[in-house]
Coordinates of C-alpha atoms in Angstrom, one line a residue:
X15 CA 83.3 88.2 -89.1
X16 CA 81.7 89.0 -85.8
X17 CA 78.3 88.6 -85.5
X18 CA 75.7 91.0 -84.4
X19 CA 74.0 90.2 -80.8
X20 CA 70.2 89.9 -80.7
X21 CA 69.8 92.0 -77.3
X22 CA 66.9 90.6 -76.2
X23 CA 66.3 92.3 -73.3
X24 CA 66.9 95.7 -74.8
X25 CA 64.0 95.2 -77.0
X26 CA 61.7 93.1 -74.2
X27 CA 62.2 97.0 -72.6
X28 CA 61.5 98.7 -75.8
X29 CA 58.1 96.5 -76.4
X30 CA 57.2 97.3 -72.8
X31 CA 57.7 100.9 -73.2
X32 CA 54.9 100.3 -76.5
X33 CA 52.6 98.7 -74.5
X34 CA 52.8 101.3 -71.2
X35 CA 51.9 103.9 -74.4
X36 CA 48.4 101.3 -75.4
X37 CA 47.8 101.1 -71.2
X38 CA 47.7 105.0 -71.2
X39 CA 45.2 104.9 -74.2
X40 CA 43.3 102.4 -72.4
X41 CA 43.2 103.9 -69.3
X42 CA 41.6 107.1 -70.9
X43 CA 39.6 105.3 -72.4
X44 CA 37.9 104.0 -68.8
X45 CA 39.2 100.1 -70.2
X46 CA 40.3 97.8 -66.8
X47 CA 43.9 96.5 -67.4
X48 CA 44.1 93.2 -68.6
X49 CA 44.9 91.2 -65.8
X50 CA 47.4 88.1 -66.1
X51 CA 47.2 84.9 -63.6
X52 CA 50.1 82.8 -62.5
X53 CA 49.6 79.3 -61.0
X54 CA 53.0 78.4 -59.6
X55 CA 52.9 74.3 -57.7
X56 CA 55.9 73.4 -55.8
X57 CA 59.0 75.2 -54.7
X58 CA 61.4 75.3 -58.1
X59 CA 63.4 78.1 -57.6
X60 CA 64.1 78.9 -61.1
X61 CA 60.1 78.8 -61.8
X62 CA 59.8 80.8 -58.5
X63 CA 62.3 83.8 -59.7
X64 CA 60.4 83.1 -63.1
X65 CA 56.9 83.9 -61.7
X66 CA 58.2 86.9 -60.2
X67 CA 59.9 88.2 -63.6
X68 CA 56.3 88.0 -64.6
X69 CA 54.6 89.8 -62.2
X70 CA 57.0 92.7 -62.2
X71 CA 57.2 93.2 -65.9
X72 CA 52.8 93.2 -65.6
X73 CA 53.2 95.9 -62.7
X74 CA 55.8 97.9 -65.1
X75 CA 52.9 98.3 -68.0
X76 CA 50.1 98.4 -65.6
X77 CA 48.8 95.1 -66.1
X78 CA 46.5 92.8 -63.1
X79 CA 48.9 90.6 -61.5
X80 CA 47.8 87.8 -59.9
X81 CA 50.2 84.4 -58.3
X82 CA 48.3 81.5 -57.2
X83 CA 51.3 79.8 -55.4
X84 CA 49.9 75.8 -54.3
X85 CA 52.1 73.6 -52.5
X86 CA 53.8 70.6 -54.0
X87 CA 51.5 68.0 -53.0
X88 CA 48.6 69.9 -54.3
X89 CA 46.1 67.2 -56.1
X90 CA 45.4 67.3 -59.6
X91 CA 41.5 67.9 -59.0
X92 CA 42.6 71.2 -56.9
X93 CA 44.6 72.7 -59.6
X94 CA 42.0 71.7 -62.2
X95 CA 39.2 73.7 -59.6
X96 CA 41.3 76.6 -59.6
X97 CA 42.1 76.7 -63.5
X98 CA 38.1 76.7 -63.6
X99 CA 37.8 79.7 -61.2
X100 CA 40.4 81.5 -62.7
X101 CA 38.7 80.5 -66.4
X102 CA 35.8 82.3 -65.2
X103 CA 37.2 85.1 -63.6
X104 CA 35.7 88.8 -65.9
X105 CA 40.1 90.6 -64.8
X106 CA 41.7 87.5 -65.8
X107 CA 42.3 87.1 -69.4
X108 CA 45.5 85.0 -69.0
X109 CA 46.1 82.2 -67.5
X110 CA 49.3 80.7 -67.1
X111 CA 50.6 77.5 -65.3
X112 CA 54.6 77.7 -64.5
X113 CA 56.2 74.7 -65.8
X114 CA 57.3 72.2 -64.7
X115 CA 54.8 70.6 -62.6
X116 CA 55.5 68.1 -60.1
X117 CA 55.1 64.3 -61.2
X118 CA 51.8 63.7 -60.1
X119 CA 50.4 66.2 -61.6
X120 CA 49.2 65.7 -65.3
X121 CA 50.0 68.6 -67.5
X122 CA 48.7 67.6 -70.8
X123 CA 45.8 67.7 -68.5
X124 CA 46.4 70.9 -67.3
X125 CA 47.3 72.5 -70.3
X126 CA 43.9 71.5 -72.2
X127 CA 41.8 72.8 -68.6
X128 CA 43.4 76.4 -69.5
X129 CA 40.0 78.0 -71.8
X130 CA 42.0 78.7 -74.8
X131 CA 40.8 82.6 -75.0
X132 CA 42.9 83.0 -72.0
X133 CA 45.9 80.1 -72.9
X134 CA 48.7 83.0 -72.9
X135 CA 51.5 80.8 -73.1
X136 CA 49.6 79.7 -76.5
X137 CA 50.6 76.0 -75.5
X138 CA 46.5 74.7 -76.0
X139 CA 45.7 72.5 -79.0
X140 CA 43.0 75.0 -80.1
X141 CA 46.0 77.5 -80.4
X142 CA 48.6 75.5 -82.1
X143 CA 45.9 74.6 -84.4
X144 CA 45.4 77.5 -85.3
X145 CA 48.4 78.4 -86.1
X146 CA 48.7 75.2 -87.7
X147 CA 46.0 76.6 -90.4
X148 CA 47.9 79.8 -90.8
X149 CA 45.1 81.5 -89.2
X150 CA 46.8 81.9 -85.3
X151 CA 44.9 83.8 -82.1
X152 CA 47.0 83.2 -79.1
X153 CA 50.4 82.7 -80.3
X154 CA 52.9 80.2 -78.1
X155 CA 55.1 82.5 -76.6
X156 CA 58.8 81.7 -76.6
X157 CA 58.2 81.3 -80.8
X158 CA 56.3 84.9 -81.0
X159 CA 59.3 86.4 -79.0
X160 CA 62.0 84.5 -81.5
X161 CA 60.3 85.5 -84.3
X162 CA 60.1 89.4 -83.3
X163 CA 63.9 89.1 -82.8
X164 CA 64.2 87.8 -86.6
X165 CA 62.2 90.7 -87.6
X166 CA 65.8 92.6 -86.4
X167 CA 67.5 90.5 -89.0
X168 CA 65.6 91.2 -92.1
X169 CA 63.2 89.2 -93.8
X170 CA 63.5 85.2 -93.8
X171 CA 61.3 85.0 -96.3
X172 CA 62.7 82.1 -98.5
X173 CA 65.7 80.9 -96.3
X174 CA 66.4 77.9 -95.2
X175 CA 65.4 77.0 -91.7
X176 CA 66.7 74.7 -89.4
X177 CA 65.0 74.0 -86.1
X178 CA 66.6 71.7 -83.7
X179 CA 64.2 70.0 -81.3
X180 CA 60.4 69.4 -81.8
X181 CA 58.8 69.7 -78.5
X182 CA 55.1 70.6 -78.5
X183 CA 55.7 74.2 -76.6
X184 CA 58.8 75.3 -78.5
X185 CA 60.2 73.0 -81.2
X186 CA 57.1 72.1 -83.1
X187 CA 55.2 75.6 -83.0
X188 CA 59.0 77.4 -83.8
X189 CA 58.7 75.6 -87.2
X190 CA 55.1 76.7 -87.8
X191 CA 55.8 80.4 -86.9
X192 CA 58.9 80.1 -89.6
X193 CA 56.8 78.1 -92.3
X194 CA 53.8 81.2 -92.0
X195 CA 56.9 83.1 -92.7
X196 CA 58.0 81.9 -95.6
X197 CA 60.8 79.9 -94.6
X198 CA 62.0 76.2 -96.4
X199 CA 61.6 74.2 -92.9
X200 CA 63.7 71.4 -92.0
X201 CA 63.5 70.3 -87.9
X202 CA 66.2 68.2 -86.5
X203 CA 64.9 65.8 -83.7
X204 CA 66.6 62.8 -81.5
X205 CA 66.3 60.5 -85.0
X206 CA 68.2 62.8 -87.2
X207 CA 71.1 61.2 -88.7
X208 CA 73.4 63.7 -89.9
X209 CA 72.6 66.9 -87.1
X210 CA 76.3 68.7 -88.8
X211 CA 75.0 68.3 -92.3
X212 CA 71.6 70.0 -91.4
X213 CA 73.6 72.7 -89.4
X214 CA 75.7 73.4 -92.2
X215 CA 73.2 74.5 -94.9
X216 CA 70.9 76.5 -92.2
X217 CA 70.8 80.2 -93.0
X218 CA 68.6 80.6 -90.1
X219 CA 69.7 78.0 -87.0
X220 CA 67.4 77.6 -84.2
X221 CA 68.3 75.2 -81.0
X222 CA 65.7 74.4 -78.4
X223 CA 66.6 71.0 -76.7
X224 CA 68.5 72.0 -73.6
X225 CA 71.8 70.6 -73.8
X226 CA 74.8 72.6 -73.5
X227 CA 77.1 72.1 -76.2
X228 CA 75.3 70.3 -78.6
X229 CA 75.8 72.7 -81.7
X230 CA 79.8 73.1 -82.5
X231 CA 80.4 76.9 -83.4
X232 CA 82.7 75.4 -86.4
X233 CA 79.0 73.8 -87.9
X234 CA 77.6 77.0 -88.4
X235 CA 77.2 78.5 -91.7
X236 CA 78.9 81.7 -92.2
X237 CA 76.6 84.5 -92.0
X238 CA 73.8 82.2 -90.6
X239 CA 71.2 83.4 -87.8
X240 CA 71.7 81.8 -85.1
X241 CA 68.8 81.6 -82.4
X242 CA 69.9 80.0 -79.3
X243 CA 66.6 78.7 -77.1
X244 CA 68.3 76.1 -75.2
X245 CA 69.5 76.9 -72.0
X246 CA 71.2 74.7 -68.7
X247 CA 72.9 75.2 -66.4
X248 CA 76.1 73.8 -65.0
X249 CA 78.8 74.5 -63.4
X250 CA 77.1 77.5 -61.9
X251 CA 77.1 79.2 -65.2
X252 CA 74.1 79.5 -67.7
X253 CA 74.8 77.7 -71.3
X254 CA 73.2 77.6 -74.9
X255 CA 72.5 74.4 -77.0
X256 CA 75.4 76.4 -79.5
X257 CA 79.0 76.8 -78.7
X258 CA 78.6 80.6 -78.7
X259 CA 82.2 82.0 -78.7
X260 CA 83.3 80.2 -82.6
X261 CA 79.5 80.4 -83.8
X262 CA 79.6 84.4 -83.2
X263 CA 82.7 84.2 -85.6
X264 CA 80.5 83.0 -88.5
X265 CA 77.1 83.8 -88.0
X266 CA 75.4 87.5 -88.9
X267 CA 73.7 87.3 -85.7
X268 CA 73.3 85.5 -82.7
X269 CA 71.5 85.5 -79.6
X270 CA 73.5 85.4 -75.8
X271 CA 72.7 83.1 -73.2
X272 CA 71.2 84.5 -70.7
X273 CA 70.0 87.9 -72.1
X274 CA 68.5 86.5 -75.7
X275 CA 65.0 84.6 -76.1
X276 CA 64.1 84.5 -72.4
X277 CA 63.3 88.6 -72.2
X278 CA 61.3 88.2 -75.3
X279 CA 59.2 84.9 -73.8
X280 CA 58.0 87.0 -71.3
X281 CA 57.2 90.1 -73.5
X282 CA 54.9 87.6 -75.6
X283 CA 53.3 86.8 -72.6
X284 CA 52.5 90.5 -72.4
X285 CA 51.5 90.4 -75.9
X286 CA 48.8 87.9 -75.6
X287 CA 47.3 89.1 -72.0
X288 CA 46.7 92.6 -73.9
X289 CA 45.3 90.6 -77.0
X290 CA 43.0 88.5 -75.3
X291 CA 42.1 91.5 -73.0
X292 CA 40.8 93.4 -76.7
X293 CA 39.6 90.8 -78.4
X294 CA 37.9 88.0 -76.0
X295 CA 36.4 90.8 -73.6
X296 CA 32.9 90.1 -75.1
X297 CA 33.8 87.6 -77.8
X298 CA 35.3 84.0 -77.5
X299 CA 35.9 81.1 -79.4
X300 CA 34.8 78.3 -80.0
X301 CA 36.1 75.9 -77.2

């Protein structure tokens, strides 16, 4: 068997193309674009080729782009005033800080300064709530991407789902989006026992922990879908949490590294600027 690849920059153009067609209806319509704000701290130059990703894939459906870029030593107190400025701003309705931050800045902090009608990245406790209660607004990105890529697949409803890695932005929301879809969740974290065993049984395999390797292709379960999150790199070469070349030999589908959830974390950021643009324009919640 050969597995199927989950392009996911072939449909990350394909959603942008759908959303240029609601920007034309909008536009006739005498709407203002939604307009997306990104807050970049520091010089990362992954974050910084990031940032720009963003702002051309906004241009390219005729959304507001906005970068805020602060130096590294910015304080805490003037990232917080700008969040508030931004907050307030009638064209902004999202607001997004590029992660990571620089150590002295506090990003739980940050995160929870972000007013959630405008938390695009979906990372706020009011939106993981939410969709905690089965009843979500904005959704956390990189999940909403993986989970439009499953919709490729088929329907998980009823499989059994394995998440590995239960970080607050990925991990942890991954396994709600998959429970609100009917999937039997199990999540492996840095306590599990018996990662291969868990591996084994998973008829839909997602990895989001970062380190290259960590999945065996010869642990995956024939026919599995295999969603590959993590990504690192080394040796000047981009790599997956899953030993792609023997897991694409067993699994039904797969996702490449580079090329597979990263196009589709940006699309969700598109996603939930245009939502937030139609539905918090007059109405918010409660904060």
């Amino acid at each position: 068997m050969t597995a199927k690849i989950l392009d996911g920059e072939a449909l990350a153009a394909s959603l942008r193309a759908e959303l240029k067609v609601t920007m034309a209806a909008r536009n006739a319509a005498n709407l203002r674009p939604p307009g997306l704000a990104v807050i970049l701290v520091g010089d990362d130059p992954a974050s910084s080729i990031y940032v720009k990703h963003k702002g051309n894939d906004c241009r390219e459906v005729g959304f507001k782009s906005e970068t805020r870029h602060l130096a590294g030593d910015t304080s805490q107190a003037e990232l917080m005033a700008m969040i508030d400025e931004l907050n307030t701003d009638p064209t902004i309705d999202g607001v997004l800080v590029q992660a990571p931050l620089p150590r002295h800045i506090d990003a739980k902090a940050v995160t929870e300064r972000i007013a959630p009608r405008k938390d695009v990245d979906g990372f706020h406790p009011y939106n993981v709530g939410r969709l905690a209660l089965r009843d979500p607004l904005l959704r956390p990105a990189t999940p909403k991407g993986v989970m439009q890529l499953l919709e490729l697949t088929g329907s998980v409803r009823g499989k059994d789902a394995l998440v590995v890695g239960a970080s607050n932005h990925v991990g942890r929301p991954m396994s709600l989006e998959l429970l609100l879809a009917g999937c039997t969740i199990t999540t492996a974290h840095r306590f599990t026992r018996d990662l291969e065993a868990q591996v084994r049984r998973a008829e839909v395999l997602i990895s989001a922990v970062g380190r290259p390797r960590l999945i065996p292709g010869e642990w995956v379960r024939e026919e599995a879908v295999v969603i590959d999150i993590g990504i690192t790199r080394e040796g000047g070469r981009l790599h997956g949490d899953v030993e792609f070349k023997q897991a694409s030999q067993r699994a039904s589908w797969i996702t490449p590294v580079p090329g597979g959830v990263g196009p589709m974390t940006r699309i969700g950021v598109l996603q939930n600027t245009l939502f937030a643009a139609t539905e918090f324009a007059t109405t918010e919640p409660n904060e």
